[in-house]
PDB file of C-alpha atoms and ligand atoms in Angstrom:
ATOM      1  CA  PRO A   1      -5.213 -13.810 -29.444  1.00 87.00           C
ATOM      2  CA  GLU A   2      -7.330 -14.246 -26.450  1.00 95.00           C
ATOM      3  CA  LEU A   3      -4.465 -12.273 -23.349  1.00 98.00           C
ATOM      4  CA  LEU A   4      -7.745 -13.275 -20.665  1.00 98.00           C
ATOM      5  CA  LYS A   5      -9.328 -16.032 -20.326  1.00 98.00           C
ATOM      6  CA  VAL A   6     -11.536 -17.155 -17.289  1.00 98.00           C
ATOM      7  CA  ASN A   7     -13.075 -20.164 -17.917  1.00 98.00           C
ATOM      8  CA  GLU A   8     -16.492 -21.715 -16.184  1.00 98.00           C
ATOM      9  CA  ILE A   9     -14.818 -21.146 -13.211  1.00 98.00           C
ATOM     10  CA  ASP A  10     -16.283 -20.782  -9.334  1.00 98.00           C
ATOM     11  CA  LYS A  11     -15.485 -19.424  -6.655  1.00 98.00           C
ATOM     12  CA  PHE A  12     -16.078 -20.030  -2.358  1.00 98.00           C
ATOM     13  CA  TYR A  13     -16.095 -18.786   0.928  1.00 97.00           C
ATOM     14  CA  ASP A  14     -16.898 -21.274   2.854  1.00 95.00           C
ATOM     15  CA  ASN A  15     -20.178 -23.037   1.399  1.00 94.00           C
ATOM     16  CA  PHE A  16     -20.629 -19.781   0.203  1.00 97.00           C
ATOM     17  CA  HIS A  17     -20.438 -20.006  -3.528  1.00 98.00           C
ATOM     18  CA  ALA A  18     -19.055 -15.954  -4.286  1.00 98.00           C
ATOM     19  CA  VAL A  19     -18.526 -16.741  -7.226  1.00 98.00           C
ATOM     20  CA  LYS A  20     -20.961 -18.806  -9.514  1.00 98.00           C
ATOM     21  CA  ASN A  21     -19.606 -20.611 -13.322  1.00 98.00           C
ATOM     22  CA  VAL A  22     -18.596 -17.367 -14.656  1.00 98.00           C
ATOM     23  CA  SER A  23     -16.233 -17.552 -18.026  1.00 98.00           C
ATOM     24  CA  PHE A  24     -15.648 -14.532 -20.641  1.00 98.00           C
ATOM     25  CA  THR A  25     -12.013 -13.767 -22.737  1.00 98.00           C
ATOM     26  CA  LEU A  26     -10.562 -10.481 -23.238  1.00 98.00           C
ATOM     27  CA  GLU A  27      -8.753  -9.679 -26.158  1.00 98.00           C
ATOM     28  CA  GLN A  28      -4.891  -8.402 -26.280  1.00 97.00           C
ATOM     29  CA  GLY A  29      -5.095  -4.507 -26.164  1.00 97.00           C
ATOM     30  CA  GLU A  30      -8.973  -4.905 -25.078  1.00 98.00           C
ATOM     31  CA  ILE A  31     -10.670  -3.152 -21.564  1.00 98.00           C
ATOM     32  CA  GLY A  32     -13.163  -4.697 -19.164  1.00 98.00           C
ATOM     33  CA  CYS A  33     -15.618  -3.219 -16.991  1.00 97.00           C
ATOM     34  CA  LEU A  34     -17.378  -5.439 -14.862  1.00 97.00           C
ATOM     35  CA  LEU A  35     -20.732  -4.206 -13.821  1.00 96.00           C
ATOM     36  CA  GLY A  36     -23.029  -5.055 -11.182  1.00 94.00           C
ATOM     37  CA  PRO A  37     -24.411  -4.241  -7.095  1.00 93.00           C
ATOM     38  CA  SER A  38     -22.483  -4.367  -4.011  1.00 93.00           C
ATOM     39  CA  GLY A  39     -21.584  -7.948  -3.554  1.00 95.00           C
ATOM     40  CA  CYS A  40     -22.208  -9.484  -6.535  1.00 97.00           C
ATOM     41  CA  GLY A  41     -18.659 -11.025  -6.582  1.00 97.00           C
ATOM     42  CA  LYS A  42     -16.852  -8.611  -8.429  1.00 96.00           C
ATOM     43  CA  THR A  43     -13.869  -7.691  -6.981  1.00 95.00           C
ATOM     44  CA  THR A  44     -13.475 -11.272  -5.551  1.00 97.00           C
ATOM     45  CA  LEU A  45     -13.666 -12.519  -9.377  1.00 97.00           C
ATOM     46  CA  LEU A  46     -10.702  -9.470  -9.822  1.00 96.00           C
ATOM     47  CA  ARG A  47      -8.992 -11.433  -6.689  1.00 96.00           C
ATOM     48  CA  SER A  48      -9.364 -14.555  -8.460  1.00 97.00           C
ATOM     49  CA  ILE A  49      -7.619 -14.089 -11.628  1.00 98.00           C
ATOM     50  CA  ALA A  50      -4.732 -11.894  -9.530  1.00 96.00           C
ATOM     51  CA  GLY A  51      -3.825 -14.812  -8.358  1.00 96.00           C
ATOM     52  CA  PHE A  52      -5.286 -13.622  -4.253  1.00 95.00           C
ATOM     53  CA  GLU A  53      -8.222 -16.103  -4.798  1.00 96.00           C
ATOM     54  CA  ASP A  54      -8.185 -19.911  -4.948  1.00 96.00           C
ATOM     55  CA  ILE A  55     -10.122 -21.357  -6.975  1.00 97.00           C
ATOM     56  CA  ALA A  56     -12.235 -24.237  -6.540  1.00 97.00           C
ATOM     57  CA  ALA A  57     -13.263 -24.891 -10.376  1.00 98.00           C
ATOM     58  CA  GLY A  58     -12.192 -23.798 -14.144  1.00 98.00           C
ATOM     59  CA  SER A  59      -9.116 -21.987 -15.294  1.00 98.00           C
ATOM     60  CA  ILE A  60      -8.740 -19.025 -15.642  1.00 98.00           C
ATOM     61  CA  SER A  61      -4.963 -18.006 -18.562  1.00 98.00           C
ATOM     62  CA  ILE A  62      -2.493 -14.966 -19.468  1.00 98.00           C
ATOM     63  CA  ALA A  63      -1.564 -14.529 -22.486  1.00 96.00           C
ATOM     64  CA  GLU A  64      -2.474 -18.031 -22.838  1.00 95.00           C
ATOM     65  CA  ARG A  65      -0.259 -19.432 -20.054  1.00 96.00           C
ATOM     66  CA  GLN A  66      -2.182 -21.457 -16.991  1.00 97.00           C
ATOM     67  CA  VAL A  67      -2.069 -19.178 -13.906  1.00 98.00           C
ATOM     68  CA  ALA A  68      -5.219 -21.007 -12.560  1.00 97.00           C
ATOM     69  CA  GLY A  69      -6.923 -24.679 -12.679  1.00 96.00           C
ATOM     70  CA  ASN A  70      -4.821 -27.583 -13.379  1.00 92.00           C
ATOM     71  CA  LYS A  71      -1.564 -25.479 -12.876  1.00 91.00           C
ATOM     72  CA  THR A  72      -1.273 -22.166 -10.723  1.00 95.00           C
ATOM     73  CA  VAL A  73       0.952 -19.581 -11.205  1.00 97.00           C
ATOM     74  CA  PRO A  74       1.525 -16.855  -8.358  1.00 96.00           C
ATOM     75  CA  PRO A  75       0.173 -13.339  -8.270  1.00 94.00           C
ATOM     76  CA  GLU A  76       3.355 -12.477  -8.194  1.00 91.00           C
ATOM     77  CA  LYS A  77       4.532 -14.624 -11.640  1.00 94.00           C
ATOM     78  CA  ARG A  78       1.275 -13.663 -13.309  1.00 96.00           C
ATOM     79  CA  SER A  79       2.499 -10.380 -14.971  1.00 94.00           C
ATOM     80  CA  ILE A  80      -0.496  -8.433 -13.330  1.00 95.00           C
ATOM     81  CA  GLY A  81      -0.680  -4.557 -12.684  1.00 93.00           C
ATOM     82  CA  MET A  82      -3.249  -3.606  -9.999  1.00 92.00           C
ATOM     83  CA  VAL A  83      -5.069   0.015  -9.334  1.00 91.00           C
ATOM     84  CA  PHE A  84      -7.740  -0.220  -6.139  1.00 82.00           C
ATOM     85  CA  GLN A  85      -9.880   2.707  -5.190  1.00 78.00           C
ATOM     86  CA  ASP A  86      -7.009   4.311  -2.562  1.00 71.00           C
ATOM     87  CA  TYR A  87      -4.159   4.355  -4.523  1.00 63.00           C
ATOM     88  CA  ALA A  88      -2.383   3.173  -1.808  1.00 79.00           C
ATOM     89  CA  LEU A  89       0.959   5.398  -3.278  1.00 91.00           C
ATOM     90  CA  PHE A  90       3.747   4.314   0.280  1.00 92.00           C
ATOM     91  CA  PRO A  91       3.034   8.578   1.771  1.00 93.00           C
ATOM     92  CA  HIS A  92       7.106   9.041   2.460  1.00 95.00           C
ATOM     93  CA  LEU A  93       8.128   8.069  -1.005  1.00 95.00           C
ATOM     94  CA  THR A  94       7.874  10.894  -3.995  1.00 96.00           C
ATOM     95  CA  VAL A  95       6.525   9.791  -6.908  1.00 96.00           C
ATOM     96  CA  LYS A  96       9.495   8.783  -8.706  1.00 94.00           C
ATOM     97  CA  GLU A  97      10.587   6.788  -6.310  1.00 93.00           C
ATOM     98  CA  ASN A  98       6.764   5.377  -5.664  1.00 93.00           C
ATOM     99  CA  ILE A  99       6.358   3.702  -9.680  1.00 92.00           C
ATOM    100  CA  ALA A 100      10.917   2.758  -9.128  1.00 90.00           C
ATOM    101  CA  PHE A 101       9.497   0.116  -6.585  1.00 84.00           C
ATOM    102  CA  GLY A 102       7.809  -1.479  -9.750  1.00 74.00           C
ATOM    103  CA  ILE A 103      10.851  -2.352 -11.325  1.00 80.00           C
ATOM    104  CA  ASP A 104      13.344  -2.023  -8.621  1.00 67.00           C
ATOM    105  CA  SER A 105      14.898  -4.903 -10.569  1.00 68.00           C
ATOM    106  CA  LEU A 106      16.086  -2.638 -13.677  1.00 65.00           C
ATOM    107  CA  LEU A 107      19.454  -1.447 -13.010  1.00 68.00           C
ATOM    108  CA  LYS A 108      19.672   2.899 -11.954  1.00 70.00           C
ATOM    109  CA  LYS A 109      20.273   4.935 -15.535  1.00 75.00           C
ATOM    110  CA  GLU A 110      17.659   2.400 -17.336  1.00 80.00           C
ATOM    111  CA  GLN A 111      15.108   2.923 -13.939  1.00 82.00           C
ATOM    112  CA  GLY A 112      15.514   6.871 -15.138  1.00 84.00           C
ATOM    113  CA  ASN A 113      15.197   6.069 -18.299  1.00 88.00           C
ATOM    114  CA  ARG A 114      11.394   4.123 -17.148  1.00 89.00           C
ATOM    115  CA  ILE A 115      11.308   5.999 -15.062  1.00 92.00           C
ATOM    116  CA  GLU A 116      10.951   9.312 -16.456  1.00 92.00           C
ATOM    117  CA  GLU A 117       8.622   7.509 -19.567  1.00 90.00           C
ATOM    118  CA  LEU A 118       6.042   6.827 -17.665  1.00 91.00           C
ATOM    119  CA  LEU A 119       5.601  10.330 -16.156  1.00 93.00           C
ATOM    120  CA  GLN A 120       4.827  10.984 -19.849  1.00 90.00           C
ATOM    121  CA  THR A 121       2.943   8.525 -20.379  1.00 88.00           C
ATOM    122  CA  VAL A 122       0.359   9.313 -17.016  1.00 88.00           C
ATOM    123  CA  GLU A 123       1.098  13.195 -18.278  1.00 88.00           C
ATOM    124  CA  LEU A 124       3.447  13.734 -15.266  1.00 92.00           C
ATOM    125  CA  LEU A 125       6.144  15.260 -16.019  1.00 91.00           C
ATOM    126  CA  GLY A 126       7.915  18.083 -13.857  1.00 92.00           C
ATOM    127  CA  GLU A 127       5.394  16.822 -10.616  1.00 96.00           C
ATOM    128  CA  GLY A 128       8.358  13.796  -9.525  1.00 96.00           C
ATOM    129  CA  ASP A 129       9.815  14.421  -7.019  1.00 97.00           C
ATOM    130  CA  LYS A 130       6.519  15.581  -5.206  1.00 97.00           C
ATOM    131  CA  TYR A 131       4.974  13.041  -2.667  1.00 97.00           C
ATOM    132  CA  PRO A 132       1.297  12.002  -2.891  1.00 94.00           C
ATOM    133  CA  HIS A 133      -0.376  14.595  -0.013  1.00 95.00           C
ATOM    134  CA  GLU A 134       1.348  17.187  -2.570  1.00 96.00           C
ATOM    135  CA  LEU A 135      -0.831  15.899  -5.449  1.00 93.00           C
ATOM    136  CA  SER A 136      -4.371  15.793  -6.317  1.00 88.00           C
ATOM    137  CA  GLY A 137      -6.182  12.731  -6.666  1.00 86.00           C
ATOM    138  CA  GLY A 138      -6.414  13.079  -9.887  1.00 86.00           C
ATOM    139  CA  GLN A 139      -2.828  12.477  -9.602  1.00 90.00           C
ATOM    140  CA  GLN A 140      -2.310  10.250  -7.427  1.00 91.00           C
ATOM    141  CA  GLN A 141      -4.865   8.100  -9.039  1.00 88.00           C
ATOM    142  CA  ARG A 142      -2.594   8.175 -11.443  1.00 90.00           C
ATOM    143  CA  VAL A 143       0.967   7.499 -10.572  1.00 93.00           C
ATOM    144  CA  ALA A 144      -0.831   4.219  -9.334  1.00 92.00           C
ATOM    145  CA  LEU A 145      -1.422   3.802 -12.472  1.00 91.00           C
ATOM    146  CA  ALA A 146       2.181   4.179 -13.566  1.00 92.00           C
ATOM    147  CA  ARG A 147       3.675   2.144 -10.651  1.00 92.00           C
ATOM    148  CA  ALA A 148       1.012  -0.680 -11.864  1.00 91.00           C
ATOM    149  CA  LEU A 149       3.151  -0.223 -15.822  1.00 91.00           C
ATOM    150  CA  ALA A 150       6.228   0.339 -14.981  1.00 90.00           C
ATOM    151  CA  PRO A 151       7.008  -3.389 -14.107  1.00 86.00           C
ATOM    152  CA  GLU A 152       5.253  -3.806 -17.830  1.00 88.00           C
ATOM    153  CA  PRO A 153       2.184  -6.286 -17.017  1.00 92.00           C
ATOM    154  CA  LYS A 154       0.436  -8.078 -19.704  1.00 95.00           C
ATOM    155  CA  LEU A 155      -2.607  -7.549 -18.219  1.00 97.00           C
ATOM    156  CA  LEU A 156      -3.724  -4.744 -15.227  1.00 97.00           C
ATOM    157  CA  LEU A 157      -6.714  -5.217 -13.014  1.00 97.00           C
ATOM    158  CA  MET A 158      -8.498  -2.551 -11.423  1.00 95.00           C
ATOM    159  CA  ASP A 159     -10.715  -2.109  -8.442  1.00 93.00           C
ATOM    160  CA  GLU A 160     -13.327   1.041  -8.623  1.00 91.00           C
ATOM    161  CA  PRO A 161      -9.958   3.013  -9.341  1.00 87.00           C
ATOM    162  CA  PHE A 162     -12.201   6.379  -9.165  1.00 83.00           C
ATOM    163  CA  SER A 163     -14.192   6.069  -6.207  1.00 81.00           C
ATOM    164  CA  ASN A 164     -12.426   8.674  -4.113  1.00 76.00           C
ATOM    165  CA  LEU A 165     -12.859  10.938  -7.584  1.00 78.00           C
ATOM    166  CA  ASP A 166     -15.822  13.371  -7.595  1.00 81.00           C
ATOM    167  CA  VAL A 167     -17.623  12.705 -10.585  1.00 83.00           C
ATOM    168  CA  ALA A 168     -15.965  16.455 -12.533  1.00 81.00           C
ATOM    169  CA  LEU A 169     -12.668  14.235 -11.600  1.00 81.00           C
ATOM    170  CA  ARG A 170     -14.449  11.103 -12.047  1.00 84.00           C
ATOM    171  CA  GLU A 171     -14.937  11.528 -16.428  1.00 85.00           C
ATOM    172  CA  THR A 172     -11.924  13.173 -16.893  1.00 85.00           C
ATOM    173  CA  LEU A 173      -9.765  10.800 -16.305  1.00 84.00           C
ATOM    174  CA  SER A 174     -11.734   7.593 -17.258  1.00 87.00           C
ATOM    175  CA  THR A 175     -11.312   8.721 -20.742  1.00 89.00           C
ATOM    176  CA  GLU A 176      -7.487   9.571 -20.105  1.00 86.00           C
ATOM    177  CA  ILE A 177      -6.373   6.390 -18.912  1.00 89.00           C
ATOM    178  CA  ARG A 178      -9.166   5.346 -22.020  1.00 93.00           C
ATOM    179  CA  LYS A 179      -7.193   6.926 -24.347  1.00 91.00           C
ATOM    180  CA  ILE A 180      -3.555   5.906 -21.891  1.00 89.00           C
ATOM    181  CA  LEU A 181      -4.448   1.851 -21.780  1.00 92.00           C
ATOM    182  CA  LYS A 182      -6.177   2.781 -25.313  1.00 94.00           C
ATOM    183  CA  ASP A 183      -1.846   3.944 -26.782  1.00 91.00           C
ATOM    184  CA  ARG A 184      -0.104   1.460 -25.743  1.00 89.00           C
ATOM    185  CA  SER A 185      -2.573  -1.411 -26.322  1.00 93.00           C
ATOM    186  CA  ILE A 186      -2.914  -2.433 -22.844  1.00 94.00           C
ATOM    187  CA  THR A 187      -5.654  -5.263 -21.476  1.00 97.00           C
ATOM    188  CA  ALA A 188      -7.216  -3.854 -18.553  1.00 98.00           C
ATOM    189  CA  LEU A 189      -9.784  -5.428 -16.519  1.00 98.00           C
ATOM    190  CA  MET A 190     -12.077  -3.041 -14.767  1.00 97.00           C
ATOM    191  CA  VAL A 191     -14.367  -3.306 -11.414  1.00 96.00           C
ATOM    192  CA  THR A 192     -16.936  -0.486 -11.257  1.00 91.00           C
ATOM    193  CA  HIS A 193     -20.301   0.460  -9.790  1.00 85.00           C
ATOM    194  CA  ASN A 194     -20.859   2.744 -12.114  1.00 88.00           C
ATOM    195  CA  GLN A 195     -22.322   2.427 -15.358  1.00 89.00           C
ATOM    196  CA  ASN A 196     -21.616   5.531 -16.778  1.00 88.00           C
ATOM    197  CA  GLU A 197     -18.086   4.848 -16.153  1.00 89.00           C
ATOM    198  CA  ALA A 198     -17.989   1.319 -17.614  1.00 91.00           C
ATOM    199  CA  PHE A 199     -19.576   2.027 -20.797  1.00 88.00           C
ATOM    200  CA  ALA A 200     -17.460   4.386 -21.666  1.00 88.00           C
ATOM    201  CA  MET A 201     -15.030   2.904 -21.226  1.00 93.00           C
ATOM    202  CA  ALA A 202     -14.958  -0.552 -22.013  1.00 96.00           C
ATOM    203  CA  ASP A 203     -14.046  -2.835 -25.580  1.00 97.00           C
ATOM    204  CA  LYS A 204     -16.776  -5.789 -23.317  1.00 97.00           C
ATOM    205  CA  VAL A 205     -18.579  -5.408 -20.781  1.00 97.00           C
ATOM    206  CA  GLY A 206     -19.682  -7.838 -18.231  1.00 97.00           C
ATOM    207  CA  ILE A 207     -22.944  -7.487 -15.643  1.00 96.00           C
ATOM    208  CA  LEU A 208     -22.809  -9.713 -12.830  1.00 97.00           C
ATOM    209  CA  SER A 209     -25.460 -10.687 -10.250  1.00 97.00           C
ATOM    210  CA  SER A 210     -25.205 -12.798  -6.970  1.00 97.00           C
ATOM    211  CA  GLY A 211     -22.154 -14.722  -7.829  1.00 98.00           C
ATOM    212  CA  THR A 212     -23.110 -15.444 -11.949  1.00 98.00           C
ATOM    213  CA  MET A 213     -22.451 -13.255 -14.798  1.00 98.00           C
ATOM    214  CA  GLN A 214     -25.732 -11.797 -16.531  1.00 96.00           C
ATOM    215  CA  GLN A 215     -23.980 -10.353 -20.018  1.00 96.00           C
ATOM    216  CA  TRP A 216     -20.620  -9.969 -21.414  1.00 97.00           C
ATOM    217  CA  ASP A 217     -20.238  -8.274 -24.965  1.00 96.00           C
ATOM    218  CA  THR A 218     -20.267  -5.233 -26.558  1.00 96.00           C
ATOM    219  CA  PRO A 219     -21.670  -1.891 -24.189  1.00 93.00           C
ATOM    220  CA  HIS A 220     -23.731  -2.353 -27.679  1.00 92.00           C
ATOM    221  CA  ALA A 221     -24.663  -5.409 -27.845  1.00 93.00           C
ATOM    222  CA  VAL A 222     -25.171  -4.534 -23.668  1.00 90.00           C
ATOM    223  CA  TYR A 223     -27.403  -2.137 -23.801  1.00 84.00           C
ATOM    224  CA  HIS A 224     -29.591  -2.888 -27.019  1.00 83.00           C
ATOM    225  CA  ARG A 225     -30.391  -6.088 -25.295  1.00 69.00           C
ATOM    226  CA  PRO A 226     -35.007  -6.352 -24.447  1.00 63.00           C
TER     227      PRO A 226
HETATM  228  P1  ADP B   1     -18.981  -6.646  -4.656  1.00 78.35           P
HETATM  229  O1  ADP B   1     -17.412  -6.416  -4.790  1.00 78.35           O
HETATM  230  O2  ADP B   1     -19.327  -7.551  -6.542  1.00 78.35           O
HETATM  231  O3  ADP B   1     -19.371  -5.268  -3.726  1.00 78.35           O
HETATM  232  P2  ADP B   1     -17.649  -9.122  -3.924  1.00 78.35           P
HETATM  233  O4  ADP B   1     -16.778  -9.698  -4.651  1.00 78.35           O
HETATM  234  O5  ADP B   1     -15.958  -8.183  -2.545  1.00 78.35           O
HETATM  235  O6  ADP B   1     -18.451  -8.513  -3.913  1.00 78.35           O
HETATM  236  O7  ADP B   1     -17.958 -10.527  -1.667  1.00 78.35           O
HETATM  237  C1  ADP B   1     -19.086 -11.545  -2.989  1.00 78.35           C
HETATM  238  C2  ADP B   1     -19.930 -11.836  -1.694  1.00 78.35           C
HETATM  239  O8  ADP B   1     -19.180 -12.206  -1.126  1.00 78.35           O
HETATM  240  C3  ADP B   1     -20.296 -10.740  -0.959  1.00 78.35           C
HETATM  241  O9  ADP B   1     -21.606 -11.683  -0.161  1.00 78.35           O
HETATM  242  C4  ADP B   1     -19.602 -10.840   0.516  1.00 78.35           C
HETATM  243  O10 ADP B   1     -19.926 -10.047   1.478  1.00 78.35           O
HETATM  244  C5  ADP B   1     -19.122 -12.194  -0.218  1.00 78.35           C
HETATM  245  N1  ADP B   1     -17.820 -11.992   0.178  1.00 78.35           N
HETATM  246  C6  ADP B   1     -16.094 -11.146  -0.370  1.00 78.35           C
HETATM  247  N2  ADP B   1     -15.037 -11.818   0.734  1.00 78.35           N
HETATM  248  C7  ADP B   1     -15.742 -13.013   1.466  1.00 78.35           C
HETATM  249  C8  ADP B   1     -14.334 -13.237   2.457  1.00 78.35           C
HETATM  250  N3  ADP B   1     -13.305 -12.620   3.015  1.00 78.35           N
HETATM  251  N4  ADP B   1     -15.184 -14.281   3.565  1.00 78.35           N
HETATM  252  C9  ADP B   1     -16.637 -14.438   3.374  1.00 78.35           C
HETATM  253  N5  ADP B   1     -17.584 -13.391   2.342  1.00 78.35           N
HETATM  254  C10 ADP B   1     -17.437 -12.742   1.247  1.00 78.35           C
HETATM  255  P1  ADP B   2      -6.064  16.380 -11.941  1.00 78.35           P
HETATM  256  O1  ADP B   2      -6.988  17.015 -12.356  1.00 78.35           O
HETATM  257  O2  ADP B   2      -5.322  16.652 -12.545  1.00 78.35           O
HETATM  258  O3  ADP B   2      -6.395  16.168 -10.524  1.00 78.35           O
HETATM  259  P2  ADP B   2      -5.803  19.465 -10.717  1.00 78.35           P
HETATM  260  O4  ADP B   2      -5.860  20.749 -11.896  1.00 78.35           O
HETATM  261  O5  ADP B   2      -7.303  18.756  -9.298  1.00 78.35           O
HETATM  262  O6  ADP B   2      -4.984  17.538 -10.937  1.00 78.35           O
HETATM  263  O7  ADP B   2      -4.347  19.954  -9.875  1.00 78.35           O
HETATM  264  C1  ADP B   2      -4.058  20.867 -10.180  1.00 78.35           C
HETATM  265  C2  ADP B   2      -2.675  21.626  -8.764  1.00 78.35           C
HETATM  266  O8  ADP B   2      -3.452  21.669  -8.269  1.00 78.35           O
HETATM  267  C3  ADP B   2      -1.266  20.625  -8.742  1.00 78.35           C
HETATM  268  O9  ADP B   2       0.126  21.088  -9.467  1.00 78.35           O
HETATM  269  C4  ADP B   2      -1.733  19.416  -7.552  1.00 78.35           C
HETATM  270  O10 ADP B   2      -0.369  19.875  -7.769  1.00 78.35           O
HETATM  271  C5  ADP B   2      -2.378  20.981  -7.135  1.00 78.35           C
HETATM  272  N1  ADP B   2      -3.350  19.995  -6.124  1.00 78.35           N
HETATM  273  C6  ADP B   2      -4.959  19.502  -6.549  1.00 78.35           C
HETATM  274  N2  ADP B   2      -5.122  18.997  -5.051  1.00 78.35           N
HETATM  275  C7  ADP B   2      -4.080  19.791  -4.681  1.00 78.35           C
HETATM  276  C8  ADP B   2      -4.702  18.709  -2.553  1.00 78.35           C
HETATM  277  N3  ADP B   2      -5.643  18.387  -2.433  1.00 78.35           N
HETATM  278  N4  ADP B   2      -3.299  19.080  -2.052  1.00 78.35           N
HETATM  279  C9  ADP B   2      -2.505  19.551  -2.284  1.00 78.35           C
HETATM  280  N5  ADP B   2      -2.617  19.955  -4.071  1.00 78.35           N
HETATM  281  C10 ADP B   2      -3.129  20.289  -4.493  1.00 78.35           C
END
């Protein structure tokens, strides 16, 4: 079934047309990557899906529920998790406390189990009592992933999650994260300007140019298009 449906959406910043009649869908468990040069509208599109930007036309549905269009659902009710490029971990909280932020509605005991499970998922068992500055960049980004996954969102949105990391680490981490998402059948949409990363991670690649979606297809089809 379709997990994300973006239907003919437009977004303006005053008179500037940042997203132009964009449509695409992601099936449950698929990973989509949005590619394109700086300023083409990737982040704006992601923020519109997250609910941080109002769209001027079209509609967005997550798990067959309309979240933008005739009806607007606020960001915290859209069942999304987000990972940004700068980790955005709380420096004065431990790894466990950072992750707990995503699930503070659970009872203490359930919380503990859930945190252990998430630490295991991102292969950081035993690092839970460390502070962010004691971890490497790759480890910090995996904590950010665990925190985003903690409330069990239906859709994970990632904005340039690897851009602060060096080239070797980017490759390892993108492979690791793809495996985590695939093992748990998590649907994700990731913004990147790195073509190799998009082609290695994605089930669907979207090519944006000046706010227009030029192509939305499998990496193979996009790559071999004449
Ligand atoms: P990308 O993520 O592909 O680099 P963005 O979505 O950040 O692109 O930006 C798309 C376009 O919208 C750019 O031309 C940018 O300058 C413009 N833009 C982004 N945010 C705002 C804003 N808050 N106000 C006005 N223009 C903006
Ligand atoms: P990863 O590949 O997952 O990012 P690394 O192999 O770089 O992990 O790091 C492994 C170990 O080195 C960890 O125990 C981590 O705490 C420590 N470490 C790595 N980078 C730093 C750093 N910049 N500051 C403190 N500790 C670090």
